[in-house]
N, C-alpha and C. Protein backbone atom coordinates (compact mmCIF):
# COMPACT_ATOMS: atom_id res chain seq x y z
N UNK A 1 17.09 73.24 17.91
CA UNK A 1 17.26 72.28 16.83
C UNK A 1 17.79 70.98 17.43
N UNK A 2 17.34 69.76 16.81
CA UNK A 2 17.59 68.69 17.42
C UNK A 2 19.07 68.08 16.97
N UNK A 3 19.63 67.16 17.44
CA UNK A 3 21.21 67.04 16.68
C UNK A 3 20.75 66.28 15.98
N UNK A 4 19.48 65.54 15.55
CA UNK A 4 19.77 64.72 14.44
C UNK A 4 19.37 65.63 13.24
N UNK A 5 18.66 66.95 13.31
CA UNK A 5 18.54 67.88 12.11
C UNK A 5 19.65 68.25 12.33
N UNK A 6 20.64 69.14 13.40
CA UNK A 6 21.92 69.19 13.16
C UNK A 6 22.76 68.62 11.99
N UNK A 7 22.51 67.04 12.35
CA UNK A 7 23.72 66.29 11.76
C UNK A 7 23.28 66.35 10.12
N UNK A 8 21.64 66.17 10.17
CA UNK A 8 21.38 66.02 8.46
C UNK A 8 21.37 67.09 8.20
N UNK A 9 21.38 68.47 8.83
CA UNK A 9 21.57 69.48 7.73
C UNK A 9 23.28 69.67 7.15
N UNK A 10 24.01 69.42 8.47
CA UNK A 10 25.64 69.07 7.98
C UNK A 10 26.01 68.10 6.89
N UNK A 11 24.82 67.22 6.32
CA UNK A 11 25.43 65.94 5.27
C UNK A 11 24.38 66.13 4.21
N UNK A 12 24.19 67.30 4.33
CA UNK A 12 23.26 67.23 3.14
C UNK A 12 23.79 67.89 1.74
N UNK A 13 24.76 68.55 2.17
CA UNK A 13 25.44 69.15 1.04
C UNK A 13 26.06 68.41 0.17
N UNK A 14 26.11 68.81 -1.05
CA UNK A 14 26.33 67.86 -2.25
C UNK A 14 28.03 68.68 -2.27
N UNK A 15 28.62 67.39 -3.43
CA UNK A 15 30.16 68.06 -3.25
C UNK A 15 29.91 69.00 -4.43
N UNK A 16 30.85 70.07 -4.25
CA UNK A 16 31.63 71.61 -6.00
C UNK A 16 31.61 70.66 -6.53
N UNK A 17 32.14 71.35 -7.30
CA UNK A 17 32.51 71.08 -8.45
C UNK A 17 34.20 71.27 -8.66
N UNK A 18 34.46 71.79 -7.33
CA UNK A 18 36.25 71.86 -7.61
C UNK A 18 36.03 70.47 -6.47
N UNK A 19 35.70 70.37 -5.26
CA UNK A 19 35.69 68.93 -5.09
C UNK A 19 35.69 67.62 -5.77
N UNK A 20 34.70 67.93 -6.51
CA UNK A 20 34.60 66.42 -7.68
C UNK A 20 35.67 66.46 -8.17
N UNK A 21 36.20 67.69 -9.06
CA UNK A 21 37.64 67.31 -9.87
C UNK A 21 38.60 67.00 -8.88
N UNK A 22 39.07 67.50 -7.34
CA UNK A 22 40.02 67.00 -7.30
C UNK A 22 39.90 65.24 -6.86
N UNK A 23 38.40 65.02 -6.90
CA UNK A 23 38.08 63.46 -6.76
C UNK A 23 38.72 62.86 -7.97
N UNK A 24 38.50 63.57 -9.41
CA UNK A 24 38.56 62.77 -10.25
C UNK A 24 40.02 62.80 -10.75
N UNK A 25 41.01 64.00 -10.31
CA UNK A 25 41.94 64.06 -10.48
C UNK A 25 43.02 63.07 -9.58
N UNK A 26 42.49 62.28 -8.49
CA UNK A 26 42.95 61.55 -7.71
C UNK A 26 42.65 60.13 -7.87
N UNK A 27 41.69 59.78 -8.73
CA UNK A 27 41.26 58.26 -9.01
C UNK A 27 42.28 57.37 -9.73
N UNK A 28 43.37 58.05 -10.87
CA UNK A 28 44.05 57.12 -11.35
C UNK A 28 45.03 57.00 -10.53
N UNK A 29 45.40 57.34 -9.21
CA UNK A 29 46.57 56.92 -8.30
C UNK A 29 45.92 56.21 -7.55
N UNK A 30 44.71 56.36 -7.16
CA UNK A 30 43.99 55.30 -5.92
C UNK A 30 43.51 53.93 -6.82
N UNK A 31 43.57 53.90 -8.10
CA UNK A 31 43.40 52.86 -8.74
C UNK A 31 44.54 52.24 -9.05
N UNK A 32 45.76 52.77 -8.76
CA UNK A 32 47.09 52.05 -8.96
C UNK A 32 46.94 51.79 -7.59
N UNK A 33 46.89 52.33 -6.74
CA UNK A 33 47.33 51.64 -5.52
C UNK A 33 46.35 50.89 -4.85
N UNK A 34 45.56 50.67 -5.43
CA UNK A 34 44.23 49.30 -4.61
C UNK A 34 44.65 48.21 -5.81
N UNK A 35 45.16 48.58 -7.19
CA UNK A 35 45.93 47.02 -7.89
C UNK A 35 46.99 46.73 -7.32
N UNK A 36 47.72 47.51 -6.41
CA UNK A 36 48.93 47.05 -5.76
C UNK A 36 48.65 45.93 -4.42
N UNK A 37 47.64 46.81 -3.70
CA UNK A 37 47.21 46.03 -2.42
C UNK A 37 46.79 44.59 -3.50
N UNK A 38 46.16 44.45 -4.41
CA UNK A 38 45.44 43.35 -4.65
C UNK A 38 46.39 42.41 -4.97
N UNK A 39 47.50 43.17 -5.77
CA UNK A 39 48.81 41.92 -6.47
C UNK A 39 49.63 41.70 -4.52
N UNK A 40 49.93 42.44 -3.67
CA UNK A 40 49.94 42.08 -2.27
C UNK A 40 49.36 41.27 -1.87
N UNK A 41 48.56 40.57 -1.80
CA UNK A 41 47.36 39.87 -1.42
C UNK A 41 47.15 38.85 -2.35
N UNK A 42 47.11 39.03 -3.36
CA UNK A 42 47.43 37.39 -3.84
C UNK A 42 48.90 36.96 -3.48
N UNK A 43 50.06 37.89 -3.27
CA UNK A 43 51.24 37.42 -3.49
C UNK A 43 51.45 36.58 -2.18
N UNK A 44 50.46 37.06 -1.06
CA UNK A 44 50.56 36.86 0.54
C UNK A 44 49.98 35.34 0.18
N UNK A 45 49.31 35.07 -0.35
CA UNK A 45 48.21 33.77 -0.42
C UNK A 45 48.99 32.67 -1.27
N UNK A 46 49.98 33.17 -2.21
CA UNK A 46 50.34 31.78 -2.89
C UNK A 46 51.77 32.87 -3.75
N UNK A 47 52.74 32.68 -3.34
CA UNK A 47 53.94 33.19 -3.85
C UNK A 47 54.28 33.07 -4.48
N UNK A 48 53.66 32.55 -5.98
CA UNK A 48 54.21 31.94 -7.24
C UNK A 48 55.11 32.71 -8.19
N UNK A 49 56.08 32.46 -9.19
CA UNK A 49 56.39 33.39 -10.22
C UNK A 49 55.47 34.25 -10.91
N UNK A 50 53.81 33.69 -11.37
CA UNK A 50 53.12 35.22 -11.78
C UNK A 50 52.41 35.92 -10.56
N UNK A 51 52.14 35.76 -9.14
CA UNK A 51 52.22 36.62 -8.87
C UNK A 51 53.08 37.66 -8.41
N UNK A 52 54.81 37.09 -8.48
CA UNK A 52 55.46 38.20 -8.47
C UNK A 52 55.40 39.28 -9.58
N UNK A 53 55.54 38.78 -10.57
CA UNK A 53 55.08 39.67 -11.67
C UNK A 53 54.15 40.64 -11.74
N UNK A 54 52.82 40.08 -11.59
CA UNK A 54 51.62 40.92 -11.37
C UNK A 54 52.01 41.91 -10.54
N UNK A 55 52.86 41.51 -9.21
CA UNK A 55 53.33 42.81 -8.10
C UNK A 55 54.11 43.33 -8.76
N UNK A 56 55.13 43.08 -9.83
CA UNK A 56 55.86 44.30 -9.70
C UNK A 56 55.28 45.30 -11.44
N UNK A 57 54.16 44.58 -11.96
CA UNK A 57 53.71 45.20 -13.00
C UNK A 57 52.53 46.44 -12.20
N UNK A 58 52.23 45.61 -10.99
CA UNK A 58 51.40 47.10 -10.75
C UNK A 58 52.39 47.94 -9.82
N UNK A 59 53.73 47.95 -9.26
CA UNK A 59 54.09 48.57 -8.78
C UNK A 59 54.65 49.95 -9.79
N UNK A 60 55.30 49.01 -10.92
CA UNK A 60 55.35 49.95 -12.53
C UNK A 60 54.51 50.78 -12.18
N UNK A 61 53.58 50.31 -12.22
CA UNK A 61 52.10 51.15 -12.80
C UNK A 61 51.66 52.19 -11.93
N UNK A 62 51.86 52.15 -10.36
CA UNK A 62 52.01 53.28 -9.59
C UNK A 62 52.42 54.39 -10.01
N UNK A 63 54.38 53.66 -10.21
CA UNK A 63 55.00 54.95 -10.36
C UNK A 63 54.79 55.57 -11.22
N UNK A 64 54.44 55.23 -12.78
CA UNK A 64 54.08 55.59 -13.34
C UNK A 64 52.60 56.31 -13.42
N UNK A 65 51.65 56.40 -13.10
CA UNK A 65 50.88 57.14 -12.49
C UNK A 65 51.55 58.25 -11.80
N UNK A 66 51.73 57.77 -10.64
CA UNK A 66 52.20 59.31 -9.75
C UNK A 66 53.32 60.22 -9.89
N UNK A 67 53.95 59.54 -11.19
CA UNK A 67 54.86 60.84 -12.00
C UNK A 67 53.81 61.21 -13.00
N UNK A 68 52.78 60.99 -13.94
CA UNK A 68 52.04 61.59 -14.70
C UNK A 68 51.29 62.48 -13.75
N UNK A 69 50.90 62.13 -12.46
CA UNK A 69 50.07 63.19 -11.64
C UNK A 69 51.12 64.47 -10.67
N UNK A 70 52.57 64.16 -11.01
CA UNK A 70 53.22 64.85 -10.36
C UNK A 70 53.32 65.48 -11.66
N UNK A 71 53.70 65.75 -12.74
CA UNK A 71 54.05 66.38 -14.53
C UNK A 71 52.38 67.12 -14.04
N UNK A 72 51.54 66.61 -14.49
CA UNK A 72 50.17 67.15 -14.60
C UNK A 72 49.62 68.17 -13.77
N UNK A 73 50.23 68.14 -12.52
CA UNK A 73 49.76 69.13 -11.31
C UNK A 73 51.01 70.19 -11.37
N UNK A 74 51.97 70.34 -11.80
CA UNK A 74 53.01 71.04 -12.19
C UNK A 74 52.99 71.96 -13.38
N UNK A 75 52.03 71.34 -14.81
CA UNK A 75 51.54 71.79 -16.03
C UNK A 75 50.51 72.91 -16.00
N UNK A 76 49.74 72.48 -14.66
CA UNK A 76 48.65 73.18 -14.55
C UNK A 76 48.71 74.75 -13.71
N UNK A 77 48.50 75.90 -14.29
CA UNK A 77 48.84 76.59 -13.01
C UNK A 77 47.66 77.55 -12.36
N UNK A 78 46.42 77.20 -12.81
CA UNK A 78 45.42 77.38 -11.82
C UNK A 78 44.64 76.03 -12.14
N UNK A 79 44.19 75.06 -10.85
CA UNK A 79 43.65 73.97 -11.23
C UNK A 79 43.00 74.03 -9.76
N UNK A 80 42.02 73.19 -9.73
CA UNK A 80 40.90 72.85 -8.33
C UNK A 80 41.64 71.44 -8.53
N UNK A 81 42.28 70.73 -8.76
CA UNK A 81 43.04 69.60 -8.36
C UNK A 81 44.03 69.79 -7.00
N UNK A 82 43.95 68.57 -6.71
CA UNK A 82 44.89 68.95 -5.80
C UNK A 82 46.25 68.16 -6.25
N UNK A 83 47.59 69.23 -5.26
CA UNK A 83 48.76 69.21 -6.09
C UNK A 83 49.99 68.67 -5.34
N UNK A 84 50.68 67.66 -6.34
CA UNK A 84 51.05 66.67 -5.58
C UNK A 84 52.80 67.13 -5.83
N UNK A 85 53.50 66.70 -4.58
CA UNK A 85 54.88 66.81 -4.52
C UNK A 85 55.81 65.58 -5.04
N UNK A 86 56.37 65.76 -5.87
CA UNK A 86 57.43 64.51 -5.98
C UNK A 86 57.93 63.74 -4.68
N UNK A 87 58.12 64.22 -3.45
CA UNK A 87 58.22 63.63 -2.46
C UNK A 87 57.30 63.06 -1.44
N UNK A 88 56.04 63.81 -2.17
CA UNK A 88 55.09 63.74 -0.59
C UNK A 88 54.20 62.15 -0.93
N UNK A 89 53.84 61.31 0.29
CA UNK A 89 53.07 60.05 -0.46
C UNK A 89 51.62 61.42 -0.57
N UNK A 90 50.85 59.87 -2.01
CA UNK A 90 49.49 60.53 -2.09
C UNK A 90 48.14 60.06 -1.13
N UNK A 91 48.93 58.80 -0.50
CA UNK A 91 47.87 58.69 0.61
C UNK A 91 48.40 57.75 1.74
N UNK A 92 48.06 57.44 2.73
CA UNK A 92 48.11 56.68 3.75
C UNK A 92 48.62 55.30 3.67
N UNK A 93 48.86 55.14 1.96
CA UNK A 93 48.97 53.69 1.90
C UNK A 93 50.32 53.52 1.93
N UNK A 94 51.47 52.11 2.66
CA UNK A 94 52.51 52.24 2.61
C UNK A 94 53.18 51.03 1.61
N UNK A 95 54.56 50.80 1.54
CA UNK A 95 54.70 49.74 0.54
C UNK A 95 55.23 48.38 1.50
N UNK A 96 54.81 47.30 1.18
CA UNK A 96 54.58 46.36 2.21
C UNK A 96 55.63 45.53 1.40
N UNK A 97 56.46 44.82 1.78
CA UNK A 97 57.39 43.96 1.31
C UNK A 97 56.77 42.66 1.53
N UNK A 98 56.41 41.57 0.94
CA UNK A 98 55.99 40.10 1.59
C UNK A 98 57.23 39.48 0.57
N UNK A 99 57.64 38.67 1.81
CA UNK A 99 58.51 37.56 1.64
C UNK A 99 57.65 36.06 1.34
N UNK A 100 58.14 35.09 0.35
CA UNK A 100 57.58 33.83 0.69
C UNK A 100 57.95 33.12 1.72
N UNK A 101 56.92 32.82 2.83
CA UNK A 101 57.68 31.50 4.00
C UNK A 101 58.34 30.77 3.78
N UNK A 102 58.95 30.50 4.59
CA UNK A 102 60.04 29.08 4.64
C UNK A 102 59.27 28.31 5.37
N UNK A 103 59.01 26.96 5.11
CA UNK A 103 58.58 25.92 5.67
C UNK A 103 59.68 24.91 6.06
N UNK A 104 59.17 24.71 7.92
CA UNK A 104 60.41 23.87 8.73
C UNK A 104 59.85 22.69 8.77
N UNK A 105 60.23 21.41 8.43
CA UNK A 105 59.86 20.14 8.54
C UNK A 105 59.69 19.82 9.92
């Protein structure tokens, strides 16, 4: 067998159906935390009073998320979700502090 049938017979599989849910059980935290990177990223570009706001309305909005997904994975006691710890992060992403510059004449 050649490795490129190798490789396409390895990617040809479609995801479960306990895969998908724990996809879908994971989307409202990865959607809090890509509005976080985004209120980050404007805040990096122009430091104004609303975009501090915007940062700390989606930082709200994290936590709030990832205590409804920490309650929810706790509620459940057989689930194909996957199950999240009050302590553990839910992904790779970390929390970035940006300061506004000081500008030296």
């Amino acid at each position: 067998m050649s490795t490129y049938t190798t490789l396409a017979a390895a990617f040809d599989d479609e995801p479960t159906p306990s895969e998908l849910a724990a996809i879908a059980a994971e989307e409202p935290v990865i959607d809090a935390e890509v509005a976080v990177v985004d209120a980050e990223c404007a805040l990096a570009m122009s430091p104004d009073e609303v975009t501090i706001r915007r940062h700390r309305r989606a930082v709200v909005a994290l936590g709030v998320v990832l205590r409804t997904a920490v309650e929810s994975s706790t509620n459940r006691a057989t689930s194909t979700a996957p199950t999240y710890t009050a302590g553990s992060p839910l992904s790779t992403a970390r929390r970035v502090v940006i300061r506004p510059a000081t500008r030296t004449a």
